[in-house]
Tab-separated table of N, CA, C and O in Angstrom:
chain	number	residue	atom	x	y	z
P	1	ALA	N	65.333	118.717	97.631
P	1	ALA	CA	65.739	118.074	96.383
P	1	ALA	C	66.749	117.022	96.587
P	1	ALA	O	66.739	115.877	96.005
P	2	ARG	N	67.632	117.107	97.706
P	2	ARG	CA	68.677	116.105	97.818
P	2	ARG	C	68.137	114.954	98.527
P	2	ARG	O	68.658	113.845	98.551
P	3	HIS	N	67.058	115.038	99.099
P	3	HIS	CA	66.154	113.889	99.747
P	3	HIS	C	65.460	112.910	98.778
P	3	HIS	O	65.164	111.897	99.086
P	4	ALA	N	65.220	113.369	97.517
P	4	ALA	CA	64.530	112.696	96.634
P	4	ALA	C	65.191	111.548	96.021
P	4	ALA	O	64.472	110.501	95.718
P	5	ILE	N	66.485	111.390	96.093
P	5	ILE	CA	67.105	110.188	95.536
P	5	ILE	C	67.299	109.204	96.732
P	5	ILE	O	67.679	108.035	96.225
P	6	ILE	N	67.108	109.437	97.883
P	6	ILE	CA	67.445	108.542	98.921
P	6	ILE	C	66.661	107.161	98.808
P	6	ILE	O	67.129	106.141	98.959
P	7	PRO	N	65.400	107.114	98.406
P	7	PRO	CA	64.781	105.861	98.174
P	7	PRO	C	65.301	105.067	97.102
P	7	PRO	O	65.379	103.698	97.127
P	8	GLN	N	65.791	105.630	96.047
P	8	GLN	CA	66.692	104.893	95.076
P	8	GLN	C	68.042	104.339	95.569
P	8	GLN	O	68.432	103.270	95.132
P	9	ILE	N	68.618	104.856	96.523
P	9	ILE	CA	69.841	104.587	97.123
P	9	ILE	C	69.653	103.429	98.053
P	9	ILE	O	70.293	102.336	98.046
P	10	VAL	N	68.775	103.656	99.017
P	10	VAL	CA	68.735	102.754	100.175
P	10	VAL	C	67.354	101.846	99.960
P	10	VAL	O	67.251	100.840	100.889
P	11	GLY	N	66.504	102.101	99.065
P	11	GLY	CA	65.257	101.303	99.041
P	11	GLY	C	64.075	101.827	99.864
P	11	GLY	O	64.470	102.542	100.988
P	12	TYR	N	62.945	101.514	99.662
P	12	TYR	CA	61.865	102.060	100.389
P	12	TYR	C	61.827	101.456	101.973
P	12	TYR	O	61.101	102.017	102.835
P	13	LYS	N	62.347	100.233	102.051
P	13	LYS	CA	62.302	99.619	103.539
P	13	LYS	C	63.157	100.369	104.456
P	13	LYS	O	62.941	100.571	105.571
P	14	ASN	N	64.305	101.004	103.820
P	14	ASN	CA	65.257	101.695	104.865
P	14	ASN	C	65.327	103.287	104.674
P	14	ASN	O	66.297	103.811	104.814
P	15	ILE	N	64.089	103.721	104.189
P	15	ILE	CA	64.151	105.119	103.899
P	15	ILE	C	64.302	106.060	105.237
P	15	ILE	O	64.913	107.019	104.991
P	16	THR	N	63.837	105.599	106.362
P	16	THR	CA	63.939	106.416	107.505
P	16	THR	C	65.372	106.345	107.924
P	16	THR	O	65.968	107.352	108.305
P	17	ASN	N	66.056	105.206	107.730
P	17	ASN	CA	67.485	105.076	108.080
P	17	ASN	C	68.407	105.909	107.171
P	17	ASN	O	69.221	106.786	107.571
P	18	GLY	N	68.028	106.013	105.859
P	18	GLY	CA	68.668	106.848	105.020
P	18	GLY	C	68.485	108.271	105.250
P	18	GLY	O	69.454	109.252	105.231
P	19	LEU	N	67.214	108.783	105.617
P	19	LEU	CA	67.107	110.191	105.877
P	19	LEU	C	67.714	110.533	107.132
P	19	LEU	O	68.341	111.634	107.378
P	20	ALA	N	67.844	109.585	108.227
P	20	ALA	CA	68.555	109.926	109.469
P	20	ALA	C	69.994	110.130	109.288
P	20	ALA	O	70.623	111.018	109.783
P	21	LEU	N	70.668	109.338	108.399
P	21	LEU	CA	71.969	109.321	108.112
P	21	LEU	C	72.297	110.645	107.279
P	21	LEU	O	73.226	111.254	107.698
P	22	VAL	N	71.458	111.206	106.408
P	22	VAL	CA	71.534	112.347	105.756
P	22	VAL	C	71.549	113.590	106.756
P	22	VAL	O	72.445	114.510	106.723
P	23	ALA	N	70.699	113.488	107.692
P	23	ALA	CA	70.456	114.538	108.667
P	23	ALA	C	71.724	114.483	109.713
P	23	ALA	O	72.146	115.644	109.992
P	24	ALA	N	72.177	113.407	110.017
P	24	ALA	CA	73.342	113.320	110.909
P	24	ALA	C	74.659	113.846	110.182
P	24	ALA	O	75.329	114.548	110.738
P	25	GLY	N	74.808	113.460	108.842
P	25	GLY	CA	75.878	114.027	108.046
P	25	GLY	C	75.870	115.595	108.018
P	25	GLY	O	76.919	116.176	107.978
P	26	MET	N	74.647	116.188	107.756
P	26	MET	CA	74.542	117.544	107.553
P	26	MET	C	74.746	118.348	108.954
P	26	MET	O	75.517	119.304	109.019
P	27	SER	N	74.470	117.598	110.058
P	27	SER	CA	74.588	118.251	111.384
P	27	SER	C	76.060	118.181	111.590
P	27	SER	O	76.773	119.227	112.097
P	28	ILE	N	76.911	117.144	111.467
P	28	ILE	CA	78.157	117.066	111.636
P	28	ILE	C	78.997	118.003	110.775
P	28	ILE	O	79.906	118.770	111.211
P	29	THR	N	78.608	118.123	109.564
P	29	THR	CA	79.218	119.074	108.551
P	29	THR	C	78.928	120.543	109.146
P	29	THR	O	79.962	121.263	109.130
P	30	GLY	N	77.785	120.724	109.526
P	30	GLY	CA	77.633	122.088	110.195
P	30	GLY	C	78.405	122.406	111.462
P	30	GLY	O	78.799	123.590	111.702
P	31	LEU	N	78.864	121.393	112.122
P	31	LEU	CA	79.709	121.551	113.362
P	31	LEU	C	81.218	121.710	112.944
P	31	LEU	O	81.881	122.513	113.474
P	32	ILE	N	81.675	120.972	111.930
P	32	ILE	CA	83.193	120.832	111.664
P	32	ILE	C	83.533	121.724	110.570
P	32	ILE	O	84.575	122.389	110.742
P	33	MET	N	82.721	122.133	109.515
P	33	MET	CA	83.171	122.900	108.528
P	33	MET	C	83.514	124.376	108.972
P	33	MET	O	84.448	125.013	108.450
P	34	PRO	N	82.840	125.163	109.866
P	34	PRO	CA	83.374	126.462	110.231
P	34	PRO	C	84.735	126.450	111.033
P	34	PRO	O	85.595	127.286	110.740
P	35	VAL	N	85.011	125.299	111.628
P	35	VAL	CA	86.577	125.144	112.313
P	35	VAL	C	87.496	125.042	110.943
P	35	VAL	O	88.528	125.714	111.126
P	36	ILE	N	87.138	124.231	110.096
P	36	ILE	CA	88.210	123.817	109.039
P	36	ILE	C	88.164	125.335	108.255
P	36	ILE	O	89.364	125.687	107.777
P	37	SER	N	87.171	125.931	107.926
P	37	SER	CA	87.066	127.141	107.028
P	37	SER	C	87.865	128.183	107.801
P	37	SER	O	88.634	128.986	107.076
P	38	GLY	N	87.595	128.337	109.126
P	38	GLY	CA	88.363	129.427	109.765
P	38	GLY	C	89.872	129.122	109.981
P	38	GLY	O	90.581	130.122	109.843
P	39	THR	N	90.282	127.892	110.017
P	39	THR	CA	91.629	127.546	109.954
P	39	THR	C	92.273	127.891	108.675
P	39	THR	O	93.274	128.468	108.583
P	40	LEU	N	91.538	127.514	107.570
P	40	LEU	CA	92.052	127.749	106.118
P	40	LEU	C	92.317	129.300	106.036
P	40	LEU	O	93.165	129.700	105.418
P	41	TYR	N	91.255	130.012	106.519
P	41	TYR	CA	91.226	131.553	106.438
P	41	TYR	C	92.326	132.095	107.056
P	41	TYR	O	92.995	133.027	106.610
P	42	SER	N	92.720	131.674	108.341
P	42	SER	CA	93.753	132.222	108.991
P	42	SER	C	95.155	131.794	108.436
P	42	SER	O	96.133	132.498	108.572
P	43	MET	N	95.300	130.574	107.886
P	43	MET	CA	96.485	130.172	107.297
P	43	MET	C	96.768	130.741	106.006
P	43	MET	O	98.076	131.042	105.711
P	44	PHE	N	95.905	130.879	105.096
P	44	PHE	CA	96.070	131.189	103.622
P	44	PHE	C	95.642	132.509	103.324
P	44	PHE	O	96.018	133.081	102.336
P	45	GLY	N	94.738	133.156	103.984
P	45	GLY	CA	94.041	134.439	103.667
P	45	GLY	C	92.875	134.206	102.619
P	45	GLY	O	92.586	133.009	102.171
P	46	PRO	N	92.083	135.271	102.575
P	46	PRO	CA	90.873	135.151	101.798
P	46	PRO	C	91.065	134.964	100.289
P	46	PRO	O	90.069	134.104	99.746
P	47	GLY	N	92.192	135.253	99.624
P	47	GLY	CA	92.200	135.029	98.376
P	47	GLY	C	92.479	133.602	97.959
P	47	GLY	O	91.933	132.877	97.028
P	48	ARG	N	93.338	132.952	98.796
P	48	ARG	CA	93.629	131.474	98.383
P	48	ARG	C	92.538	130.613	98.779
P	48	ARG	O	92.112	129.666	98.281
P	49	VAL	N	91.848	131.001	99.938
P	49	VAL	CA	90.582	130.376	100.330
P	49	VAL	C	89.501	130.240	99.235
P	49	VAL	O	88.804	129.334	98.907
P	50	TYR	N	89.429	131.498	98.494
P	50	TYR	CA	88.537	131.599	97.414
P	50	TYR	C	88.863	130.560	96.412
P	50	TYR	O	87.880	129.820	95.868
P	51	TYR	N	90.116	130.375	96.034
P	51	TYR	CA	90.612	129.212	94.973
P	51	TYR	C	90.363	127.901	95.551
P	51	TYR	O	90.047	127.066	94.678
P	52	ILE	N	90.386	127.772	96.636
P	52	ILE	CA	90.164	126.459	97.308
P	52	ILE	C	88.684	126.090	97.036
P	52	ILE	O	88.355	125.087	96.741
P	53	ILE	N	87.869	127.042	97.396
P	53	ILE	CA	86.474	126.851	97.247
P	53	ILE	C	86.074	126.652	95.744
P	53	ILE	O	85.290	125.668	95.559
P	54	VAL	N	86.560	127.388	94.994
P	54	VAL	CA	86.473	127.155	93.402
P	54	VAL	C	86.930	125.675	92.977
P	54	VAL	O	86.138	125.062	92.340
P	55	GLY	N	87.905	125.309	93.549
P	55	GLY	CA	88.376	124.063	93.181
P	55	GLY	C	87.518	122.917	93.702
P	55	GLY	O	87.231	121.894	92.974
P	56	LEU	N	87.124	123.113	94.967
P	56	LEU	CA	86.221	121.953	95.441
P	56	LEU	C	84.775	122.007	94.923
P	56	LEU	O	84.319	120.944	94.670
P	57	ARG	N	84.428	123.175	94.507
P	57	ARG	CA	83.087	123.159	93.680
P	57	ARG	C	83.210	122.597	92.337
P	57	ARG	O	82.405	121.841	91.781
P	58	THR	N	84.326	122.652	91.738
P	58	THR	CA	84.728	122.098	90.406
P	58	THR	C	84.642	120.519	90.546
P	58	THR	O	84.262	119.865	89.690
P	59	ILE	N	85.450	120.103	91.574
P	59	ILE	CA	85.387	118.654	91.824
P	59	ILE	C	84.041	118.035	92.026
P	59	ILE	O	83.608	117.110	91.501
P	60	SER	N	83.212	118.970	92.891
P	60	SER	CA	81.779	118.404	93.180
P	60	SER	C	81.089	118.406	91.853
P	60	SER	O	80.163	117.455	91.782
P	61	TYR	N	81.268	119.335	91.070
P	61	TYR	CA	80.361	119.338	89.772
P	61	TYR	C	80.783	118.071	88.981
P	61	TYR	O	80.070	117.381	88.236
P	62	LEU	N	82.101	117.915	88.808
P	62	LEU	CA	82.570	116.644	88.172
P	62	LEU	C	82.013	115.360	88.687
P	62	LEU	O	81.564	114.476	87.843
P	63	PHE	N	81.954	115.159	90.002
P	63	PHE	CA	81.394	114.079	90.469
P	63	PHE	C	79.881	113.918	90.324
P	63	PHE	O	79.320	112.824	89.964
P	64	PHE	N	79.198	115.102	90.246
P	64	PHE	CA	77.928	115.157	89.974
P	64	PHE	C	77.382	114.720	88.627
P	64	PHE	O	76.584	113.933	88.385
P	65	ARG	N	78.294	115.155	87.578
P	65	ARG	CA	78.110	114.827	86.122
P	65	ARG	C	78.431	113.326	86.098
P	65	ARG	O	77.955	112.822	85.100
P	66	ALA	N	79.269	112.706	86.891
P	66	ALA	CA	79.582	111.180	86.751
P	66	ALA	C	78.392	110.363	87.286
P	66	ALA	O	78.444	109.199	87.025
P	67	LEU	N	77.442	110.937	87.951
P	67	LEU	CA	76.316	110.112	88.476
P	67	LEU	C	75.467	109.552	87.404
P	67	LEU	O	75.303	110.189	86.297
P	68	PRO	N	74.946	108.388	87.449
P	68	PRO	CA	74.182	107.793	86.354
P	68	PRO	C	72.841	108.578	86.518
P	68	PRO	O	72.303	108.943	87.390
P	69	LYS	N	72.261	108.571	85.184
P	69	LYS	CA	70.986	109.095	85.076
P	69	LYS	C	69.890	108.073	85.632
P	69	LYS	O	70.065	106.757	85.526
P	70	ILE	N	68.805	108.608	86.172
P	70	ILE	CA	67.681	107.688	86.786
P	70	ILE	C	66.532	107.680	85.918
P	70	ILE	O	66.046	108.849	85.538
P	71	SER	N	66.077	106.676	85.540
P	71	SER	CA	64.781	106.464	84.625
P	71	SER	C	63.648	106.778	85.383
P	71	SER	O	63.535	106.561	86.700
P	72	ASP	N	62.538	107.102	84.737
P	72	ASP	CA	61.263	107.410	85.324
P	72	ASP	C	60.754	106.123	86.043
P	72	ASP	O	60.013	106.277	87.074
P	73	SER	N	60.973	104.905	85.535
P	73	SER	CA	60.358	103.723	86.056
P	73	SER	C	60.984	103.438	87.450
P	73	SER	O	60.321	102.767	88.243
P	74	SER	N	62.283	103.922	87.683
P	74	SER	CA	62.873	103.654	88.941
P	74	SER	C	62.311	104.552	90.010
P	74	SER	O	62.506	104.294	91.242
P	75	LEU	N	61.612	105.527	89.729
P	75	LEU	CA	61.088	106.387	90.680
P	75	LEU	C	59.647	105.895	91.294
P	75	LEU	O	59.226	106.521	92.424
P	76	LYS	N	58.992	104.914	90.780
P	76	LYS	CA	57.810	104.494	91.414
P	76	LYS	C	58.126	103.392	92.397
P	76	LYS	O	58.966	102.510	92.123
P	77	PRO	N	57.421	103.485	93.489
P	77	PRO	CA	57.619	102.444	94.467
P	77	PRO	C	57.117	101.197	94.064
P	77	PRO	O	56.165	100.960	93.256
P	78	LYS	N	57.924	100.052	94.399
P	78	LYS	CA	57.678	98.765	93.971
P	78	LYS	C	56.681	98.180	95.104
P	78	LYS	O	56.954	98.303	96.276
P	79	SER	N	55.724	97.471	94.742
P	79	SER	CA	54.837	96.941	95.687
P	79	SER	C	55.180	95.385	95.907
P	79	SER	O	55.888	94.681	95.422
């Protein structure tokens, strides 16, 4: 589902580059986030890390709600 919006962001000419950037970002996140989460867990303990996660998810939700709605006409490829 997260790949569905890439053509609207980068256009159909650059879709392969957009998909590659998403894949690279997910790979880097998969490498870095365990280090950050382990550090937070050792510094603050599980209770505070839980509240940090809740806060980050809330911020993520607020950013998601701020995204503009995409009309059906923008989903069709332009020839």
